[in-house]
Tab-separated table of C-alpha atoms and ligand atoms in Angstrom:
chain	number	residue	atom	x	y	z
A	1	UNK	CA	-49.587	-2.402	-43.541
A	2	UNK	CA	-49.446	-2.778	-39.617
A	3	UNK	CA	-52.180	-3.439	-37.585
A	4	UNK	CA	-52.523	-0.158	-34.936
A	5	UNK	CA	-50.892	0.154	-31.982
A	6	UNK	CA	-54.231	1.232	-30.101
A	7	UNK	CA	-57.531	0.397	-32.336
A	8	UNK	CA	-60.358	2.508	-31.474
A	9	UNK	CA	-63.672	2.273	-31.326
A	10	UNK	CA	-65.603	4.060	-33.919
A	11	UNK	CA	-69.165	4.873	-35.147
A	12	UNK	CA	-69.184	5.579	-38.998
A	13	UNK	CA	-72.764	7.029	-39.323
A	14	UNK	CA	-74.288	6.553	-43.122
A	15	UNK	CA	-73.463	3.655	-44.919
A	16	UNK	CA	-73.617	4.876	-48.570
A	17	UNK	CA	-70.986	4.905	-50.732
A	18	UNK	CA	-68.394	6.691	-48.272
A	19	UNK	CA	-69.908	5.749	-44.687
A	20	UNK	CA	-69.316	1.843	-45.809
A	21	UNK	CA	-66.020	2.235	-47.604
A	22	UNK	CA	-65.070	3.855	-44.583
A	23	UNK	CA	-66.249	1.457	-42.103
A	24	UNK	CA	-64.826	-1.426	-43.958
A	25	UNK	CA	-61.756	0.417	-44.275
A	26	UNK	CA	-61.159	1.323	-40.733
A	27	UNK	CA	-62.032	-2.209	-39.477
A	28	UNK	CA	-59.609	-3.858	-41.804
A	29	UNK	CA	-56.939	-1.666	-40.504
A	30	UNK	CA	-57.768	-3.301	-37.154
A	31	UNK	CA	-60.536	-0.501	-35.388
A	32	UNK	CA	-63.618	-1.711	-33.985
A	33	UNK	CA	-66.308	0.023	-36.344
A	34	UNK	CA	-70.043	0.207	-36.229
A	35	UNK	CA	-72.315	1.620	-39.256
A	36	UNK	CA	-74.962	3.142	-38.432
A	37	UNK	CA	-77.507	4.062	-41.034
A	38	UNK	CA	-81.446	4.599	-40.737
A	39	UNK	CA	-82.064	2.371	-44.234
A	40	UNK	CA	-82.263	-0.802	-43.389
A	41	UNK	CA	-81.356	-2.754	-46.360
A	42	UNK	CA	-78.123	-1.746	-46.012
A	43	UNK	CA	-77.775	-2.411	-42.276
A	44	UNK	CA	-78.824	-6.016	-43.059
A	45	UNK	CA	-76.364	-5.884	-45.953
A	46	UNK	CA	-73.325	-5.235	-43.565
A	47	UNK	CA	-74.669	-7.544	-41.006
A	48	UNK	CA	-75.246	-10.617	-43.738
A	49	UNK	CA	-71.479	-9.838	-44.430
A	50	UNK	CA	-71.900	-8.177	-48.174
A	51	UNK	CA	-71.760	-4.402	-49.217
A	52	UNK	CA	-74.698	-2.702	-50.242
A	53	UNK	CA	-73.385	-1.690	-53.509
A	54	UNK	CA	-70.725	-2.618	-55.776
A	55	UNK	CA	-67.757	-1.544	-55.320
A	56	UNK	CA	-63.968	-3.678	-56.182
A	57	UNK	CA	-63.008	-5.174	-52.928
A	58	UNK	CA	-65.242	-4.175	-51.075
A	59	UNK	CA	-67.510	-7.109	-50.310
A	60	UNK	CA	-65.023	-9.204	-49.391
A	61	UNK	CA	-63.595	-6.588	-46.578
A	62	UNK	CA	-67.407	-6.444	-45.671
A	63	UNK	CA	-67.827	-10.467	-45.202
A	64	UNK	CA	-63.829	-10.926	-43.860
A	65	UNK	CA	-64.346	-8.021	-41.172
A	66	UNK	CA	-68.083	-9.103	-39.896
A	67	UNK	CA	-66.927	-12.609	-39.637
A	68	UNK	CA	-64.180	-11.556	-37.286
A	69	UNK	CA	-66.643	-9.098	-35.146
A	70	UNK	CA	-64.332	-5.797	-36.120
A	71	UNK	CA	-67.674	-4.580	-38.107
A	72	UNK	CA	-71.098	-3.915	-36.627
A	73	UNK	CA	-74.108	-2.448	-38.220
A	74	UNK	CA	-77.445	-0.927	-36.857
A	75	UNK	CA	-80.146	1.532	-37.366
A	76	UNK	CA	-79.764	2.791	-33.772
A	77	UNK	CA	-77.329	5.884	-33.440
A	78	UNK	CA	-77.433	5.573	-29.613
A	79	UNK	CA	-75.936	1.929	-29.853
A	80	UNK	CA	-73.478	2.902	-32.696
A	81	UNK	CA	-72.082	5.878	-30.214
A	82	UNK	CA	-72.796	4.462	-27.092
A	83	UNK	CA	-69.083	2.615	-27.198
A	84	UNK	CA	-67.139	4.618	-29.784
A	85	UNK	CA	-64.569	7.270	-29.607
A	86	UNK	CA	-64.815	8.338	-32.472
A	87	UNK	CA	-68.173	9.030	-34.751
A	88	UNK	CA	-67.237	10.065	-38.284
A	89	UNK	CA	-70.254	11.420	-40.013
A	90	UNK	CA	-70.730	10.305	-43.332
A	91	UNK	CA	-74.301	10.938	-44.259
A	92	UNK	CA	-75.519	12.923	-47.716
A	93	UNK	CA	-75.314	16.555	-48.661
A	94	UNK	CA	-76.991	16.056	-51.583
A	95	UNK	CA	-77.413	19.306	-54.141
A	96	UNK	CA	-80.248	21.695	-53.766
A	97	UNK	CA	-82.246	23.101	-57.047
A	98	UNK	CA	-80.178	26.534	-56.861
A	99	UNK	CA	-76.955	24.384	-56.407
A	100	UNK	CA	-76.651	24.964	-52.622
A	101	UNK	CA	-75.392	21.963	-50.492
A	102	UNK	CA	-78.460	20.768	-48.764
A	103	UNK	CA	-77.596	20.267	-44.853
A	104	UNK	CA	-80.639	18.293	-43.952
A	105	UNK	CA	-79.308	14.934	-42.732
A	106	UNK	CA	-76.246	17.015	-41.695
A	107	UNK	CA	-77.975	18.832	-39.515
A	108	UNK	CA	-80.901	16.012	-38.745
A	109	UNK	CA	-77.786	13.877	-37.150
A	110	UNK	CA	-75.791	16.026	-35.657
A	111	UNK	CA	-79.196	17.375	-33.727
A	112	UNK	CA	-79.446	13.165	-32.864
A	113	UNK	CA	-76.257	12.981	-31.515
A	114	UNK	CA	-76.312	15.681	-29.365
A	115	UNK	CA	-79.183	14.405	-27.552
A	116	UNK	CA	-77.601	11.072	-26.880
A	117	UNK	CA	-74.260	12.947	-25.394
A	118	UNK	CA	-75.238	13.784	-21.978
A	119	UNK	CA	-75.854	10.169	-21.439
A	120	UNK	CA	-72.065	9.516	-22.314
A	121	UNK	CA	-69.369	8.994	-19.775
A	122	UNK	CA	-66.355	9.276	-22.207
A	123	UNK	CA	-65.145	11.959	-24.603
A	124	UNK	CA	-66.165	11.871	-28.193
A	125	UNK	CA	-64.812	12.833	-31.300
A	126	UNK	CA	-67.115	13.813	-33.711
A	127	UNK	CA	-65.162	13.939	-37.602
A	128	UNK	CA	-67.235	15.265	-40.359
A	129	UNK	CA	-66.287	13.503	-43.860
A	130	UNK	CA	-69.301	14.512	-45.684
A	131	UNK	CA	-68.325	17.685	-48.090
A	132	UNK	CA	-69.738	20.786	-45.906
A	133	UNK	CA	-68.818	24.082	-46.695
A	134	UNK	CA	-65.796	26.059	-44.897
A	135	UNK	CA	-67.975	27.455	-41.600
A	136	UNK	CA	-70.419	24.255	-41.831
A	137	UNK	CA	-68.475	22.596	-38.804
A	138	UNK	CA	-68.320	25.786	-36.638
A	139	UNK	CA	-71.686	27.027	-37.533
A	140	UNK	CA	-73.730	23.477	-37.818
A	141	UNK	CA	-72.265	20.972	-35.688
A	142	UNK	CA	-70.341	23.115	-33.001
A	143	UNK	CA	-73.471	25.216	-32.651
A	144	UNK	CA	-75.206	21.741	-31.732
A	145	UNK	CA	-72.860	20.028	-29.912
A	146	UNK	CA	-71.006	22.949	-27.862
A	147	UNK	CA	-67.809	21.755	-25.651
A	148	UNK	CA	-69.492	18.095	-25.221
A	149	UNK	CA	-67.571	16.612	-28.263
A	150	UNK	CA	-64.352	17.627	-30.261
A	151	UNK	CA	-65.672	18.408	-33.648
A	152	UNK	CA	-63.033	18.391	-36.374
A	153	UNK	CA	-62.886	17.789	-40.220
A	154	UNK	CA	-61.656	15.202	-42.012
A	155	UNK	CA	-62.810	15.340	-45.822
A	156	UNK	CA	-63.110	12.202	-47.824
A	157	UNK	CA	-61.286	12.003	-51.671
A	158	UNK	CA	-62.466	8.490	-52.852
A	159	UNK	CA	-63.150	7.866	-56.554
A	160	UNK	CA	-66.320	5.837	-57.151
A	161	UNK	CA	-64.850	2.628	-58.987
A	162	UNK	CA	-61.359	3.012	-57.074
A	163	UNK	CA	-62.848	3.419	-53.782
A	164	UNK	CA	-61.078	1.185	-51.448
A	165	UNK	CA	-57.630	1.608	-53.138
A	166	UNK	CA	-57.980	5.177	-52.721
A	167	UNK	CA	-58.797	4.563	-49.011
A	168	UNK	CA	-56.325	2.273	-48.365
A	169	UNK	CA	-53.220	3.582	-50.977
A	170	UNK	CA	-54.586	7.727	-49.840
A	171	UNK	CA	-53.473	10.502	-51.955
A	172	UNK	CA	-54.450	12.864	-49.472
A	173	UNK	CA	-55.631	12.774	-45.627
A	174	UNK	CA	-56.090	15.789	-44.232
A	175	UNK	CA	-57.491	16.321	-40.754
A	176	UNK	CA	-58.705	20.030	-39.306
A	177	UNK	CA	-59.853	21.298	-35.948
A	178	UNK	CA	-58.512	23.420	-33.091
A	179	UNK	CA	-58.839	20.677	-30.582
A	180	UNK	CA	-55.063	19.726	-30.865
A	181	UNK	CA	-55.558	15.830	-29.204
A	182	UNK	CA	-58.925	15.005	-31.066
A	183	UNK	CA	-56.927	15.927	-34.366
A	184	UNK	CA	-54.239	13.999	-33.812
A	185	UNK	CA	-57.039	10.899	-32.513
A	186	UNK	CA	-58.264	10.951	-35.849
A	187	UNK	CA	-54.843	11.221	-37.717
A	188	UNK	CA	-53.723	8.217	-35.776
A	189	UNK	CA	-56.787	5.778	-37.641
A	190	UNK	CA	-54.621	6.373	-40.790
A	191	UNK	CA	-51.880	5.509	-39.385
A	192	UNK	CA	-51.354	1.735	-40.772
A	193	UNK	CA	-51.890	3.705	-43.914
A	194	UNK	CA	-48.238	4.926	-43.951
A	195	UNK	CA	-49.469	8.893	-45.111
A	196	UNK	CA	-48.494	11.993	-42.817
A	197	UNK	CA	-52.183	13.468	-42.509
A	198	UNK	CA	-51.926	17.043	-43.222
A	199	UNK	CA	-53.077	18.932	-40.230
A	200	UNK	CA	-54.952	22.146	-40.994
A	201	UNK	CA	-57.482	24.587	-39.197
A	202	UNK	CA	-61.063	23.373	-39.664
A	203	UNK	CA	-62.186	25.747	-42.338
A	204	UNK	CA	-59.229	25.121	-44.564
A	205	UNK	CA	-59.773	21.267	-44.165
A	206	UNK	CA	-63.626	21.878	-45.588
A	207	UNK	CA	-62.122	24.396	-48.215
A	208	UNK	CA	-59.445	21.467	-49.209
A	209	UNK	CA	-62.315	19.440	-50.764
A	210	UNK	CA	-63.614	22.114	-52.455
A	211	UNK	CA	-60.290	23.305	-54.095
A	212	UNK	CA	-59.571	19.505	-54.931
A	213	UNK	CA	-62.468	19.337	-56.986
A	214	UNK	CA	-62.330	22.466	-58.345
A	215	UNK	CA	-59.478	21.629	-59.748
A	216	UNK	CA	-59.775	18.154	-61.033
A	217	UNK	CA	-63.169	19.821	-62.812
A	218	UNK	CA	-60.569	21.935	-64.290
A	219	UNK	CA	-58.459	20.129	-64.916
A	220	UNK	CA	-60.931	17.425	-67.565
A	221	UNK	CA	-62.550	20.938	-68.853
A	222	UNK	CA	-58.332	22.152	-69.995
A	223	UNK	CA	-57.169	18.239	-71.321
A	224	UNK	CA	-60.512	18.250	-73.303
A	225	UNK	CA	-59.932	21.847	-74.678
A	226	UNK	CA	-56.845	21.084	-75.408
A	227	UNK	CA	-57.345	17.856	-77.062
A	228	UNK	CA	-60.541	19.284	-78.862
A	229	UNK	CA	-57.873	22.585	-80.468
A	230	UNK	CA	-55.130	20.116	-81.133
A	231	UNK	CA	-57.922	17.542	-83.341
A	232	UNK	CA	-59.117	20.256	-85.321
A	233	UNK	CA	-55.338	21.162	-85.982
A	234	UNK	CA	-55.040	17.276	-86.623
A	235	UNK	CA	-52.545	16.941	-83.763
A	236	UNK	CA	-52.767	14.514	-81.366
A	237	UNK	CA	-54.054	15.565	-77.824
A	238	UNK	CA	-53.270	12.626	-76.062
A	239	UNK	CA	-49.167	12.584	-77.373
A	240	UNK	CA	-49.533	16.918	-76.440
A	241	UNK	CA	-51.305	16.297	-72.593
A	242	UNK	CA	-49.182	13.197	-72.041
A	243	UNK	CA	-45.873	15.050	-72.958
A	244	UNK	CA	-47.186	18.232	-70.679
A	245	UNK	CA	-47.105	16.074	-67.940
A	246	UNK	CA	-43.893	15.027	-68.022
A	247	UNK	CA	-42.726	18.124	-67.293
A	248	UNK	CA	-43.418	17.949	-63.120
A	249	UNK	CA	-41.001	21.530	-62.111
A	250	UNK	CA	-43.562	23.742	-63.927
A	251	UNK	CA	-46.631	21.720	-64.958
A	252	UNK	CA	-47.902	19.069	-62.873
A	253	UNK	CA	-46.158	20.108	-59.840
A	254	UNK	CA	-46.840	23.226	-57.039
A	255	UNK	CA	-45.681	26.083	-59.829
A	256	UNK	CA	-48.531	28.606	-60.392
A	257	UNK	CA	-50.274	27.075	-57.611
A	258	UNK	CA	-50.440	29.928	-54.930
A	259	UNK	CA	-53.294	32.143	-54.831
A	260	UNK	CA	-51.804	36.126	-55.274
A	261	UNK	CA	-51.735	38.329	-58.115
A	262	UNK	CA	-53.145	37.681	-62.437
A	263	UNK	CA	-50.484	36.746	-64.631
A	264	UNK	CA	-48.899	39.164	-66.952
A	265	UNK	CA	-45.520	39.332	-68.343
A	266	UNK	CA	-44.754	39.114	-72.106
A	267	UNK	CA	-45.660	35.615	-73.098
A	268	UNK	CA	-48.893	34.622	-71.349
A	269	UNK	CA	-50.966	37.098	-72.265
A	270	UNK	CA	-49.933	37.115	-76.011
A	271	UNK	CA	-49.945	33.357	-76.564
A	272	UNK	CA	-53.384	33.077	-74.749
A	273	UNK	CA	-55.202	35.647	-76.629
A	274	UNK	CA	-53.235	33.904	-79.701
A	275	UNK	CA	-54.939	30.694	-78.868
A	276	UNK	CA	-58.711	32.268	-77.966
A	277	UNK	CA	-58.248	34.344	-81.185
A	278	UNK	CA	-57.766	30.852	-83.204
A	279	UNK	CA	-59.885	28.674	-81.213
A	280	UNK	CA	-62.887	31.115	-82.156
A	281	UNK	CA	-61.144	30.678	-85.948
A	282	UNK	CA	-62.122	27.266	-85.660
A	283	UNK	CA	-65.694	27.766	-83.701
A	284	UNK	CA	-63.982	26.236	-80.607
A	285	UNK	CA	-65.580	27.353	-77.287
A	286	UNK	CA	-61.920	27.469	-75.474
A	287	UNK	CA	-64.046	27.734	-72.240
A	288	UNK	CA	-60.970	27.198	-70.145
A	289	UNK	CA	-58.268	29.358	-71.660
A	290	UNK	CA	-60.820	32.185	-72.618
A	291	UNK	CA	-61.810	33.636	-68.937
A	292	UNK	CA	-58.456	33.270	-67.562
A	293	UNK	CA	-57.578	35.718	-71.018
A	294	UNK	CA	-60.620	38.115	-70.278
A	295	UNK	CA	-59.882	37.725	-66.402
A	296	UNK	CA	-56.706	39.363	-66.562
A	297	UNK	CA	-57.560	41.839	-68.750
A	298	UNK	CA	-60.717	42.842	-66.665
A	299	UNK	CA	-58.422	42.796	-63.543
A	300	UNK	CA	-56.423	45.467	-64.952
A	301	UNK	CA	-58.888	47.152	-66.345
A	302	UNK	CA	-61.767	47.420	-64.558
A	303	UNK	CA	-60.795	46.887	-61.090
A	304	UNK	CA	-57.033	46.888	-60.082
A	305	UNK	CA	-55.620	50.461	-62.128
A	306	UNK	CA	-58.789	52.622	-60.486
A	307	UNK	CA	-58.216	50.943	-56.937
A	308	UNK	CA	-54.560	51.836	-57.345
A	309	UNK	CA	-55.560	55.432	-58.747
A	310	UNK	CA	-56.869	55.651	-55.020
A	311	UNK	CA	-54.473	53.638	-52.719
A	312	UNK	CA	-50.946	54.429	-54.491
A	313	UNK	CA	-49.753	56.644	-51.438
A	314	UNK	CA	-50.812	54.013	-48.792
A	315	UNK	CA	-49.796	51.098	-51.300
A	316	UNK	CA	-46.170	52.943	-52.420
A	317	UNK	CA	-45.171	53.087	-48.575
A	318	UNK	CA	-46.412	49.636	-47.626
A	319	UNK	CA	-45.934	46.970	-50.401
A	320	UNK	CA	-44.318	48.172	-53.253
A	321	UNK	CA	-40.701	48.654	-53.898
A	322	UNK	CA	-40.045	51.908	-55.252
A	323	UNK	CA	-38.197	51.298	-58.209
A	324	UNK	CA	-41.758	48.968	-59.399
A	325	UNK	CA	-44.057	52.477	-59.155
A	326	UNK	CA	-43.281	53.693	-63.088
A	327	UNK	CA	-44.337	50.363	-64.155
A	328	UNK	CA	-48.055	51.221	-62.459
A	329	UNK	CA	-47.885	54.034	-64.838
A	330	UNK	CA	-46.839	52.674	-66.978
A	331	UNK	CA	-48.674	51.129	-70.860
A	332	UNK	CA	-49.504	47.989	-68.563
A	333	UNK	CA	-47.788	47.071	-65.879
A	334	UNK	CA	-45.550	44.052	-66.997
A	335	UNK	CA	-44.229	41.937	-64.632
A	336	UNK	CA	-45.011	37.796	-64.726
A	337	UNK	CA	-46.817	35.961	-61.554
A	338	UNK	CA	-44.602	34.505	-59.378
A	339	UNK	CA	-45.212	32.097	-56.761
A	340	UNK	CA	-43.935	34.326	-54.428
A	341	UNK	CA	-46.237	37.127	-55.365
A	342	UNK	CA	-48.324	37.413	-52.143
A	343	UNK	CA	-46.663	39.598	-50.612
A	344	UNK	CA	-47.922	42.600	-53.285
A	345	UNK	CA	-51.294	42.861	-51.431
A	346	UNK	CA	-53.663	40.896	-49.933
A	347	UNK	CA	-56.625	43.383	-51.003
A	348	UNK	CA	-55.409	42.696	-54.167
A	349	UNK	CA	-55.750	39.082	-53.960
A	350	UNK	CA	-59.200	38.784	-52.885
A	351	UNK	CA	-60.445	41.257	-56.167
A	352	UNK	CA	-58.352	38.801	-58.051
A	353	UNK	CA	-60.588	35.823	-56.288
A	354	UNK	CA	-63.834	37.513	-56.630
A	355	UNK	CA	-63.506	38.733	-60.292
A	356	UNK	CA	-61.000	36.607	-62.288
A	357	UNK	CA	-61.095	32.971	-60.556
A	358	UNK	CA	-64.816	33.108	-59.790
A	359	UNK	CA	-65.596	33.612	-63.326
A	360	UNK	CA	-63.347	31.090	-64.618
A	361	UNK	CA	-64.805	28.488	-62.554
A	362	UNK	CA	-68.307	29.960	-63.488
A	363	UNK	CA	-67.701	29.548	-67.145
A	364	UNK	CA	-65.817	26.342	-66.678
A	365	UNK	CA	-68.868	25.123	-64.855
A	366	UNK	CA	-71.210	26.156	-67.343
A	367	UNK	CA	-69.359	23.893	-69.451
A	368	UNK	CA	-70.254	20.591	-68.569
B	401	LIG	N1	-69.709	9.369	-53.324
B	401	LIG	C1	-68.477	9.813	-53.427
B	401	LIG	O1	-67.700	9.409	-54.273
B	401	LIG	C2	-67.972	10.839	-52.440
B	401	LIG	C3	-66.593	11.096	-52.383
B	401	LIG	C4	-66.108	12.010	-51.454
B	401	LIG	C5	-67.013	12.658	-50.617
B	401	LIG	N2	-68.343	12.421	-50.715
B	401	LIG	C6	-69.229	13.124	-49.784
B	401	LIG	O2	-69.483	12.248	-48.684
B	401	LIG	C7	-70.821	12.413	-48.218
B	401	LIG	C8	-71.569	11.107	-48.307
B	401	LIG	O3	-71.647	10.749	-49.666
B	401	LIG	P1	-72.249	9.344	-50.102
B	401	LIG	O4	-72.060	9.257	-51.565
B	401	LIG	O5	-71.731	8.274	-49.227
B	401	LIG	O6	-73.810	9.595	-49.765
B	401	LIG	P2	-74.975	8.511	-49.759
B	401	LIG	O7	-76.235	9.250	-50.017
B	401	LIG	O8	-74.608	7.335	-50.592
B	401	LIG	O9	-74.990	7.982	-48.245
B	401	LIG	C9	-75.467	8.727	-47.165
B	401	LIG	C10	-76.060	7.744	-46.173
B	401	LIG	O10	-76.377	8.427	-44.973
B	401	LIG	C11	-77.568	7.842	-44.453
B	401	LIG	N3	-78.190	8.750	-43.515
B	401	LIG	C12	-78.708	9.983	-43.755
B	401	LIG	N4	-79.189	10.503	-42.617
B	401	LIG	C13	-78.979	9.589	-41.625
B	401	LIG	C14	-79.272	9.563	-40.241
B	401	LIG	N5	-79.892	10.559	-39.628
B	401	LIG	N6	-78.900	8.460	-39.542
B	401	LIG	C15	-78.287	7.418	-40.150
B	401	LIG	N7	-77.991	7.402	-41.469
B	401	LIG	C16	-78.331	8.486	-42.190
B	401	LIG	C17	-78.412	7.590	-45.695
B	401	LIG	O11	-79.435	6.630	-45.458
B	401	LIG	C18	-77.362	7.091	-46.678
B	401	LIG	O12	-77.227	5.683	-46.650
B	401	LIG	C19	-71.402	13.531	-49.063
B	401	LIG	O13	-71.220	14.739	-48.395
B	401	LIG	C20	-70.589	13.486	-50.327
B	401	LIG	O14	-70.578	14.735	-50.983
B	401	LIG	C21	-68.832	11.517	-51.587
């Protein structure tokens, strides 16, 4: 790890879990950080050189980095910005009772910082890391701040528990905005980090965290259905899910990944309804494997044969090959998903989003 060629100054404002990783982080790489948070136990914290929670490693980058001056702490925002270059927002978007993302301190900060920005002589970057959802930055913090400060995304994928290796050994930086030099300002703090930062549009980069954890939550939900089918077949899930993921072409690896049309062909509908049919044999919810079954089927079904019924002539002359209209006719259409299925319809795609994926997730959510 090299220090950076031109540390910047940067306001990380919330110290919980992410805001302090963060801050340590950053400093350690070489920037000149100041946390800002409005609790003051854990401003005193940072300033008496220990982290305000536990964490592996992090107390000692706390202690190392405040005893060489890289890290600052203090309940004033205007101090913590009045210097920096950068202000990555940290603070909480805790859950609402209807499941909503609450935007209160969101909102309460951004509102704080744009009052302190026509005092400012220099540009600022303001980087959201808290999880918003896609439109947050445009509609929340662009709204407030306006062309005064570059507002771009850059989503934060710690684990709890791992926290600083996953900061410091990333799996995943992604940055987002339109403002091509405050995007690349931000990409250059991870720099030391030896990671190409993906740069996206702003949205995507807020949608990223969303589809990461969608699919890790999908991910546990599968390995435990899986595991749960192959005890009551007295098979061993761990020897089945560790051999699955050796195979990295079609398993763990970018295969199946792109959003397009439901699967079909002659295997994957058979040997799924196969496996719900004997799941519910053994009373086995198969929450996982049993909406991506009825999801299909529905697609077909209920939404995709009646909106082709109405589109065929516009959809025959646009997207579809000729020689592929008998199969429309035809029993069921039989054809498997590819990855490269996106070009057969974008219309398509989104009824596939809204009905099949959305109530996979739903049930999959339910779940837990
Ligand atoms: N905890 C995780 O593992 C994790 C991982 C990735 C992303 N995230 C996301 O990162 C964001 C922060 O999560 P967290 O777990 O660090 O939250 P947290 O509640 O631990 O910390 C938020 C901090 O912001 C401070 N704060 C709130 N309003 C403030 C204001 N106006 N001025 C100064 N400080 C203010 C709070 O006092 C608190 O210390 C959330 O959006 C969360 O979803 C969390």
């Amino acid at each position: 790890m090299n220090t950076p060629a031109t540390p910047s100054n940067i306001a990380v404002v919330g110290l919980g879990y992410v805001g302090c990783v963060t801050a340590a982080c950053l400093s350690s790489l070489g920037h000149a950080v100041t946390g800002v948070d409005r609790d003051e136990y854990k401003v005193r914290s940072v300033l008496n050189g220990r982290a305000p929670f536990f964490e592996p490693g992090l107390e000692g980058l706390v202690r190392d980095n405040v005893a060489v001056g890289r890290l600052r702490a203090t309940t004033s925002l205007a101090e913590a910005i009045a210097d920096a270059d950068i202000a990555l927002v940290c603070v909480g978007t805790p859950s609402e009772k209807n499941g909503n993302l609450s935007l209160d301190q969101l909102e309460r900060v951004i509102s704080e910082i744009a009052g302190l920005l026509d005092s400012r002589t220099k540009p600022l970057v303001v980087a959201i890391r808290s999880t918003v959802f896609p439109g947050t930055c445009e509609q929340v913090v662009i709204t407030a701040l306006g062309t005064r400060a570059a507002v771009v995304s850059n989503p934060e994928f710690l684990r709890e528990g791992a926290a600083v290796r996953d900061f410091m050994e990333p799996s995943l930086v992604v940055v987002g905005g339109t403002d091509r030099e405050a995007v690349q300002r931000v990409a250059k703090l991870y720099e030391p980090l030896g990671v190409t930062p993906c740069l996206v549009s702003l949205r995507t980069a807020e949608m990223i965290k969303y589809a990461c954890n969608a699919f890790h939550a999908l991910k546990i939900a599968f390995a435990n259905e899986i595991g749960a089918f192959s005890t009551s077949l007295e098979v061993d899930g761990h020897e089945v899910m560790n051999t699955v993921c050796e195979d990295v072409k079609l398993n763990v690896s970018p295969a199946y990944m792109k959003p397009g049309f439901a699967f079909g062909g002659s295997c994957l509908p058979k040997d799924l309804r196969a496996l719900v049919y004997r799941a519910g044999r053994l009373d086995l919810g198969c929450r996982c494997s049993n909406p991506c079954c009825r999801a299909t089927t529905n697609i077909w079904r209920e939404l995709l044969l009646p909106y082709w019924s109405c589109q065929l002539s516009v959809s025959v002359s646009s997207d579809w090959p000729s020689k592929k209209i008998p199969m429309i006719f035809g029993k069921v259409p039989s054809f498997r998903c590819s990855n490269n299925s996106s070009a057969k319809g974008a219309t398509c795609a989104s009824l596939i989003r809204i009905s099949g994926s959305m109530r996979s997730m739903a049930a999959i959510a339910t779940s837990f």
